[in-house]
């Protein structure tokens, strides 16, 4: 099996796509982009050349993944969410040498219309709510909402909200266990 590429999509020579990846309508993947297996890119997605994407990543419609962004395995990018790569852009000042790396760790979800300000790491299985604006690093399993995004709880790997009180808790949906203490949530 190879990648599936819609006839309206543009995949530049020099881009690497893994087995079973699907590239849908009006997508542009730039030369140099490295994309893993079983990924899906919805319509009108742009992927720049200095982008690394792991396996089983889902990118919904109207998302641009600019240079200096890394998405690890199993990341979900909701419709029209936004990545940036420069903190202080100006049309008349070239700042390509100032790109700040953004890393989205394994299993994280970014909701529709969320904005990820560059230079930050989103932890494993973190959940960024729709419309949130992330302006700092995000802890693993954190549930983040608002502008600027604030942690309001913790999420299970299965995507269900956990009891946020201190101590050990089981997910009501899948029964996975987590230890919640201060500013961290870890699987037990």
PDB file of C-alpha atoms in Angstrom:
ATOM      1  CA  UNK A   1       0.000   0.000   0.000  1.00  0.00           C
ATOM      2  CA  UNK A   2       1.233   3.517  -0.714  1.00  0.00           C
ATOM      3  CA  UNK A   3      -0.057   6.977   0.155  1.00  0.00           C
ATOM      4  CA  UNK A   4      -3.396   8.075  -1.340  1.00  0.00           C
ATOM      5  CA  UNK A   5      -3.156  11.538  -2.898  1.00  0.00           C
ATOM      6  CA  UNK A   6      -6.220  13.324  -4.303  1.00  0.00           C
ATOM      7  CA  UNK A   7      -5.813  14.743  -7.824  1.00  0.00           C
ATOM      8  CA  UNK A   8      -6.251  18.332  -6.553  1.00  0.00           C
ATOM      9  CA  UNK A   9      -3.462  17.978  -3.951  1.00  0.00           C
ATOM     10  CA  UNK A  10       0.128  19.097  -4.483  1.00  0.00           C
ATOM     11  CA  UNK A  11       2.898  17.001  -2.954  1.00  0.00           C
ATOM     12  CA  UNK A  12       6.260  18.543  -3.844  1.00  0.00           C
ATOM     13  CA  UNK A  13       9.178  16.363  -4.887  1.00  0.00           C
ATOM     14  CA  UNK A  14      11.276  15.737  -1.785  1.00  0.00           C
ATOM     15  CA  UNK A  15       8.351  15.316   0.615  1.00  0.00           C
ATOM     16  CA  UNK A  16       8.206  11.913   2.336  1.00  0.00           C
ATOM     17  CA  UNK A  17       4.834  10.253   3.027  1.00  0.00           C
ATOM     18  CA  UNK A  18       4.443   6.986   4.922  1.00  0.00           C
ATOM     19  CA  UNK A  19       2.378   3.961   3.969  1.00  0.00           C
ATOM     20  CA  UNK A  20      -1.376   4.404   4.131  1.00  0.00           C
ATOM     21  CA  UNK A  21      -1.280   8.199   4.490  1.00  0.00           C
ATOM     22  CA  UNK A  22      -4.226  10.005   2.829  1.00  0.00           C
ATOM     23  CA  UNK A  23      -3.891  13.483   1.336  1.00  0.00           C
ATOM     24  CA  UNK A  24      -7.275  14.968   0.400  1.00  0.00           C
ATOM     25  CA  UNK A  25      -8.609  17.934  -1.617  1.00  0.00           C
ATOM     26  CA  UNK A  26      -6.479  21.055  -2.114  1.00  0.00           C
ATOM     27  CA  UNK A  27      -3.696  20.011   0.255  1.00  0.00           C
ATOM     28  CA  UNK A  28      -0.135  21.255  -0.310  1.00  0.00           C
ATOM     29  CA  UNK A  29       2.763  19.327   1.216  1.00  0.00           C
ATOM     30  CA  UNK A  30       6.117  21.056   0.697  1.00  0.00           C
ATOM     31  CA  UNK A  31       9.466  19.522  -0.229  1.00  0.00           C
ATOM     32  CA  UNK A  32      11.326  18.377   2.874  1.00  0.00           C
ATOM     33  CA  UNK A  33       8.230  17.545   4.952  1.00  0.00           C
ATOM     34  CA  UNK A  34       8.548  14.129   6.611  1.00  0.00           C
ATOM     35  CA  UNK A  35       5.230  12.413   7.295  1.00  0.00           C
ATOM     36  CA  UNK A  36       4.701   9.011   8.874  1.00  0.00           C
ATOM     37  CA  UNK A  37       2.306   6.168   8.122  1.00  0.00           C
ATOM     38  CA  UNK A  38      -1.502   6.190   8.338  1.00  0.00           C
ATOM     39  CA  UNK A  39      -1.847   9.980   8.558  1.00  0.00           C
ATOM     40  CA  UNK A  40      -4.816  11.911   7.188  1.00  0.00           C
ATOM     41  CA  UNK A  41      -4.825  15.480   5.854  1.00  0.00           C
ATOM     42  CA  UNK A  42      -8.262  17.048   5.321  1.00  0.00           C
ATOM     43  CA  UNK A  43      -9.023  19.582   2.635  1.00  0.00           C
ATOM     44  CA  UNK A  44      -7.072  22.828   2.375  1.00  0.00           C
ATOM     45  CA  UNK A  45      -4.182  21.768   4.637  1.00  0.00           C
ATOM     46  CA  UNK A  46      -0.672  23.197   4.165  1.00  0.00           C
ATOM     47  CA  UNK A  47       2.475  21.448   5.436  1.00  0.00           C
ATOM     48  CA  UNK A  48       5.778  23.361   5.237  1.00  0.00           C
ATOM     49  CA  UNK A  49       9.147  21.796   4.455  1.00  0.00           C
ATOM     50  CA  UNK A  50      10.689  21.878   7.949  1.00  0.00           C
ATOM     51  CA  UNK A  51       7.893  19.814   9.503  1.00  0.00           C
ATOM     52  CA  UNK A  52       8.117  16.356  11.057  1.00  0.00           C
ATOM     53  CA  UNK A  53       4.906  14.364  11.512  1.00  0.00           C
ATOM     54  CA  UNK A  54       4.736  10.934  13.161  1.00  0.00           C
ATOM     55  CA  UNK A  55       2.394   8.022  12.506  1.00  0.00           C
ATOM     56  CA  UNK A  56      -1.415   8.063  12.701  1.00  0.00           C
ATOM     57  CA  UNK A  57      -1.712  11.867  12.857  1.00  0.00           C
ATOM     58  CA  UNK A  58      -5.087  13.367  11.896  1.00  0.00           C
ATOM     59  CA  UNK A  59      -5.086  16.926  10.529  1.00  0.00           C
ATOM     60  CA  UNK A  60      -8.567  18.293   9.876  1.00  0.00           C
ATOM     61  CA  UNK A  61      -9.591  20.893   7.263  1.00  0.00           C
ATOM     62  CA  UNK A  62      -7.964  24.341   6.955  1.00  0.00           C
ATOM     63  CA  UNK A  63      -4.865  23.746   9.104  1.00  0.00           C
ATOM     64  CA  UNK A  64      -1.442  25.170   8.215  1.00  0.00           C
ATOM     65  CA  UNK A  65       1.560  23.451   9.756  1.00  0.00           C
ATOM     66  CA  UNK A  66       4.426  25.897   9.361  1.00  0.00           C
ATOM     67  CA  UNK A  67       8.195  25.374   9.546  1.00  0.00           C
ATOM     68  CA  UNK A  68       9.622  24.328  12.940  1.00  0.00           C
ATOM     69  CA  UNK A  69       6.587  22.247  14.001  1.00  0.00           C
ATOM     70  CA  UNK A  70       6.853  18.607  15.087  1.00  0.00           C
ATOM     71  CA  UNK A  71       3.776  16.430  15.620  1.00  0.00           C
ATOM     72  CA  UNK A  72       4.530  13.098  17.287  1.00  0.00           C
ATOM     73  CA  UNK A  73       2.462   9.908  16.795  1.00  0.00           C
ATOM     74  CA  UNK A  74      -1.323   9.923  17.263  1.00  0.00           C
ATOM     75  CA  UNK A  75      -1.746  13.726  17.375  1.00  0.00           C
ATOM     76  CA  UNK A  76      -5.143  15.191  16.394  1.00  0.00           C
ATOM     77  CA  UNK A  77      -5.351  18.725  14.936  1.00  0.00           C
ATOM     78  CA  UNK A  78      -8.941  20.020  14.839  1.00  0.00           C
ATOM     79  CA  UNK A  79     -10.432  22.085  12.023  1.00  0.00           C
ATOM     80  CA  UNK A  80      -8.907  25.531  11.447  1.00  0.00           C
ATOM     81  CA  UNK A  81      -6.512  25.347  14.393  1.00  0.00           C
ATOM     82  CA  UNK A  82      -3.381  27.499  13.992  1.00  0.00           C
ATOM     83  CA  UNK A  83       0.361  27.070  14.514  1.00  0.00           C
ATOM     84  CA  UNK A  84       2.742  30.041  14.512  1.00  0.00           C
ATOM     85  CA  UNK A  85       6.538  30.055  14.169  1.00  0.00           C
ATOM     86  CA  UNK A  86       7.600  33.667  14.896  1.00  0.00           C
ATOM     87  CA  UNK A  87       6.661  35.643  18.015  1.00  0.00           C
ATOM     88  CA  UNK A  88       6.866  39.121  16.500  1.00  0.00           C
ATOM     89  CA  UNK A  89       6.158  38.910  12.749  1.00  0.00           C
ATOM     90  CA  UNK A  90       6.406  41.933  10.469  1.00  0.00           C
ATOM     91  CA  UNK A  91       5.827  41.875   6.745  1.00  0.00           C
ATOM     92  CA  UNK A  92       8.871  44.048   6.051  1.00  0.00           C
ATOM     93  CA  UNK A  93      11.283  42.212   8.426  1.00  0.00           C
ATOM     94  CA  UNK A  94      12.518  38.702   7.586  1.00  0.00           C
ATOM     95  CA  UNK A  95      12.675  36.585  10.730  1.00  0.00           C
ATOM     96  CA  UNK A  96      13.100  33.093   9.262  1.00  0.00           C
ATOM     97  CA  UNK A  97      16.275  32.730  11.348  1.00  0.00           C
ATOM     98  CA  UNK A  98      14.164  33.330  14.489  1.00  0.00           C
ATOM     99  CA  UNK A  99      11.668  30.456  14.063  1.00  0.00           C
ATOM    100  CA  UNK A 100      10.817  28.897  17.415  1.00  0.00           C
ATOM    101  CA  UNK A 101      10.223  25.149  17.510  1.00  0.00           C
ATOM    102  CA  UNK A 102       6.866  23.797  18.610  1.00  0.00           C
ATOM    103  CA  UNK A 103       6.563  20.157  19.660  1.00  0.00           C
ATOM    104  CA  UNK A 104       3.245  18.381  20.085  1.00  0.00           C
ATOM    105  CA  UNK A 105       3.844  15.135  21.964  1.00  0.00           C
ATOM    106  CA  UNK A 106       2.282  11.724  21.371  1.00  0.00           C
ATOM    107  CA  UNK A 107      -1.491  11.477  21.589  1.00  0.00           C
ATOM    108  CA  UNK A 108      -2.224  15.183  22.145  1.00  0.00           C
ATOM    109  CA  UNK A 109      -5.454  16.716  20.826  1.00  0.00           C
ATOM    110  CA  UNK A 110      -5.778  20.309  19.647  1.00  0.00           C
ATOM    111  CA  UNK A 111      -9.385  21.483  19.279  1.00  0.00           C
ATOM    112  CA  UNK A 112     -10.986  23.449  16.461  1.00  0.00           C
ATOM    113  CA  UNK A 113      -9.827  27.066  16.076  1.00  0.00           C
ATOM    114  CA  UNK A 114      -7.199  26.764  18.833  1.00  0.00           C
ATOM    115  CA  UNK A 115      -3.962  28.737  18.414  1.00  0.00           C
ATOM    116  CA  UNK A 116      -0.561  27.377  19.438  1.00  0.00           C
ATOM    117  CA  UNK A 117       1.939  30.208  19.901  1.00  0.00           C
ATOM    118  CA  UNK A 118       5.382  29.016  18.792  1.00  0.00           C
ATOM    119  CA  UNK A 119       8.233  27.877  20.997  1.00  0.00           C
ATOM    120  CA  UNK A 120       6.232  25.634  23.304  1.00  0.00           C
ATOM    121  CA  UNK A 121       5.791  21.926  23.961  1.00  0.00           C
ATOM    122  CA  UNK A 122       2.392  20.329  24.360  1.00  0.00           C
ATOM    123  CA  UNK A 123       2.727  17.247  26.561  1.00  0.00           C
ATOM    124  CA  UNK A 124       1.634  13.696  25.836  1.00  0.00           C
ATOM    125  CA  UNK A 125      -2.135  13.212  25.675  1.00  0.00           C
ATOM    126  CA  UNK A 126      -2.795  16.852  26.554  1.00  0.00           C
ATOM    127  CA  UNK A 127      -6.157  18.172  25.371  1.00  0.00           C
ATOM    128  CA  UNK A 128      -6.387  21.739  24.071  1.00  0.00           C
ATOM    129  CA  UNK A 129     -10.027  22.879  23.975  1.00  0.00           C
ATOM    130  CA  UNK A 130     -11.642  24.529  20.968  1.00  0.00           C
ATOM    131  CA  UNK A 131     -10.642  28.179  20.599  1.00  0.00           C
ATOM    132  CA  UNK A 132      -7.931  28.071  23.290  1.00  0.00           C
ATOM    133  CA  UNK A 133      -4.749  30.114  22.852  1.00  0.00           C
ATOM    134  CA  UNK A 134      -1.671  28.270  24.141  1.00  0.00           C
ATOM    135  CA  UNK A 135       1.067  30.697  25.249  1.00  0.00           C
ATOM    136  CA  UNK A 136       3.224  28.382  27.400  1.00  0.00           C
ATOM    137  CA  UNK A 137       4.298  24.755  27.725  1.00  0.00           C
ATOM    138  CA  UNK A 138       1.466  22.338  28.516  1.00  0.00           C
ATOM    139  CA  UNK A 139       1.825  19.426  30.942  1.00  0.00           C
ATOM    140  CA  UNK A 140       1.124  15.851  29.838  1.00  0.00           C
ATOM    141  CA  UNK A 141      -2.586  14.926  30.171  1.00  0.00           C
ATOM    142  CA  UNK A 142      -3.581  18.554  30.900  1.00  0.00           C
ATOM    143  CA  UNK A 143      -6.995  19.879  29.828  1.00  0.00           C
ATOM    144  CA  UNK A 144      -6.450  23.463  28.644  1.00  0.00           C
ATOM    145  CA  UNK A 145      -9.133  26.029  27.759  1.00  0.00           C
ATOM    146  CA  UNK A 146      -9.473  29.792  27.351  1.00  0.00           C
ATOM    147  CA  UNK A 147      -7.446  32.787  26.235  1.00  0.00           C
ATOM    148  CA  UNK A 148      -4.723  32.496  27.337  1.00  0.00           C
ATOM    149  CA  UNK A 149      -5.185  28.770  27.910  1.00  0.00           C
ATOM    150  CA  UNK A 150      -5.310  27.626  31.530  1.00  0.00           C
ATOM    151  CA  UNK A 151      -5.355  24.115  32.902  1.00  0.00           C
ATOM    152  CA  UNK A 152      -8.810  23.245  34.243  1.00  0.00           C
ATOM    153  CA  UNK A 153      -8.309  19.522  34.698  1.00  0.00           C
ATOM    154  CA  UNK A 154      -6.755  16.336  33.368  1.00  0.00           C
ATOM    155  CA  UNK A 155      -7.611  13.942  30.538  1.00  0.00           C
ATOM    156  CA  UNK A 156      -7.252  10.189  30.144  1.00  0.00           C
ATOM    157  CA  UNK A 157      -5.442   8.709  27.147  1.00  0.00           C
ATOM    158  CA  UNK A 158      -8.877   7.629  25.877  1.00  0.00           C
ATOM    159  CA  UNK A 159     -10.054  11.266  25.772  1.00  0.00           C
ATOM    160  CA  UNK A 160     -12.308  11.338  28.841  1.00  0.00           C
ATOM    161  CA  UNK A 161     -11.970  13.919  31.608  1.00  0.00           C
ATOM    162  CA  UNK A 162     -10.511  12.612  34.868  1.00  0.00           C
ATOM    163  CA  UNK A 163     -11.428  13.441  38.457  1.00  0.00           C
ATOM    164  CA  UNK A 164      -9.015  16.312  39.164  1.00  0.00           C
ATOM    165  CA  UNK A 165      -8.725  15.975  42.916  1.00  0.00           C
ATOM    166  CA  UNK A 166      -5.343  14.934  44.284  1.00  0.00           C
ATOM    167  CA  UNK A 167      -4.693  11.224  44.554  1.00  0.00           C
ATOM    168  CA  UNK A 168      -5.158   8.119  42.445  1.00  0.00           C
ATOM    169  CA  UNK A 169      -8.168   7.924  40.131  1.00  0.00           C
ATOM    170  CA  UNK A 170      -9.544   5.552  37.507  1.00  0.00           C
ATOM    171  CA  UNK A 171     -11.019   6.768  34.245  1.00  0.00           C
ATOM    172  CA  UNK A 172     -14.791   6.189  34.279  1.00  0.00           C
ATOM    173  CA  UNK A 173     -14.729   5.106  30.617  1.00  0.00           C
ATOM    174  CA  UNK A 174     -11.689   2.832  30.202  1.00  0.00           C
ATOM    175  CA  UNK A 175     -10.659   2.280  33.860  1.00  0.00           C
ATOM    176  CA  UNK A 176      -7.021   3.333  33.288  1.00  0.00           C
ATOM    177  CA  UNK A 177      -5.496   4.604  36.519  1.00  0.00           C
ATOM    178  CA  UNK A 178      -3.717   7.927  37.088  1.00  0.00           C
ATOM    179  CA  UNK A 179      -1.943   9.647  39.963  1.00  0.00           C
ATOM    180  CA  UNK A 180      -2.780  13.352  40.223  1.00  0.00           C
ATOM    181  CA  UNK A 181      -0.453  15.438  42.364  1.00  0.00           C
ATOM    182  CA  UNK A 182      -0.066  19.211  42.145  1.00  0.00           C
ATOM    183  CA  UNK A 183       0.930  20.053  38.587  1.00  0.00           C
ATOM    184  CA  UNK A 184       1.160  16.540  37.184  1.00  0.00           C
ATOM    185  CA  UNK A 185      -0.936  13.604  36.093  1.00  0.00           C
ATOM    186  CA  UNK A 186       0.813  10.282  35.475  1.00  0.00           C
ATOM    187  CA  UNK A 187      -0.426   6.811  34.542  1.00  0.00           C
ATOM    188  CA  UNK A 188      -0.170   4.271  37.338  1.00  0.00           C
TER     189      UNK A 188
END
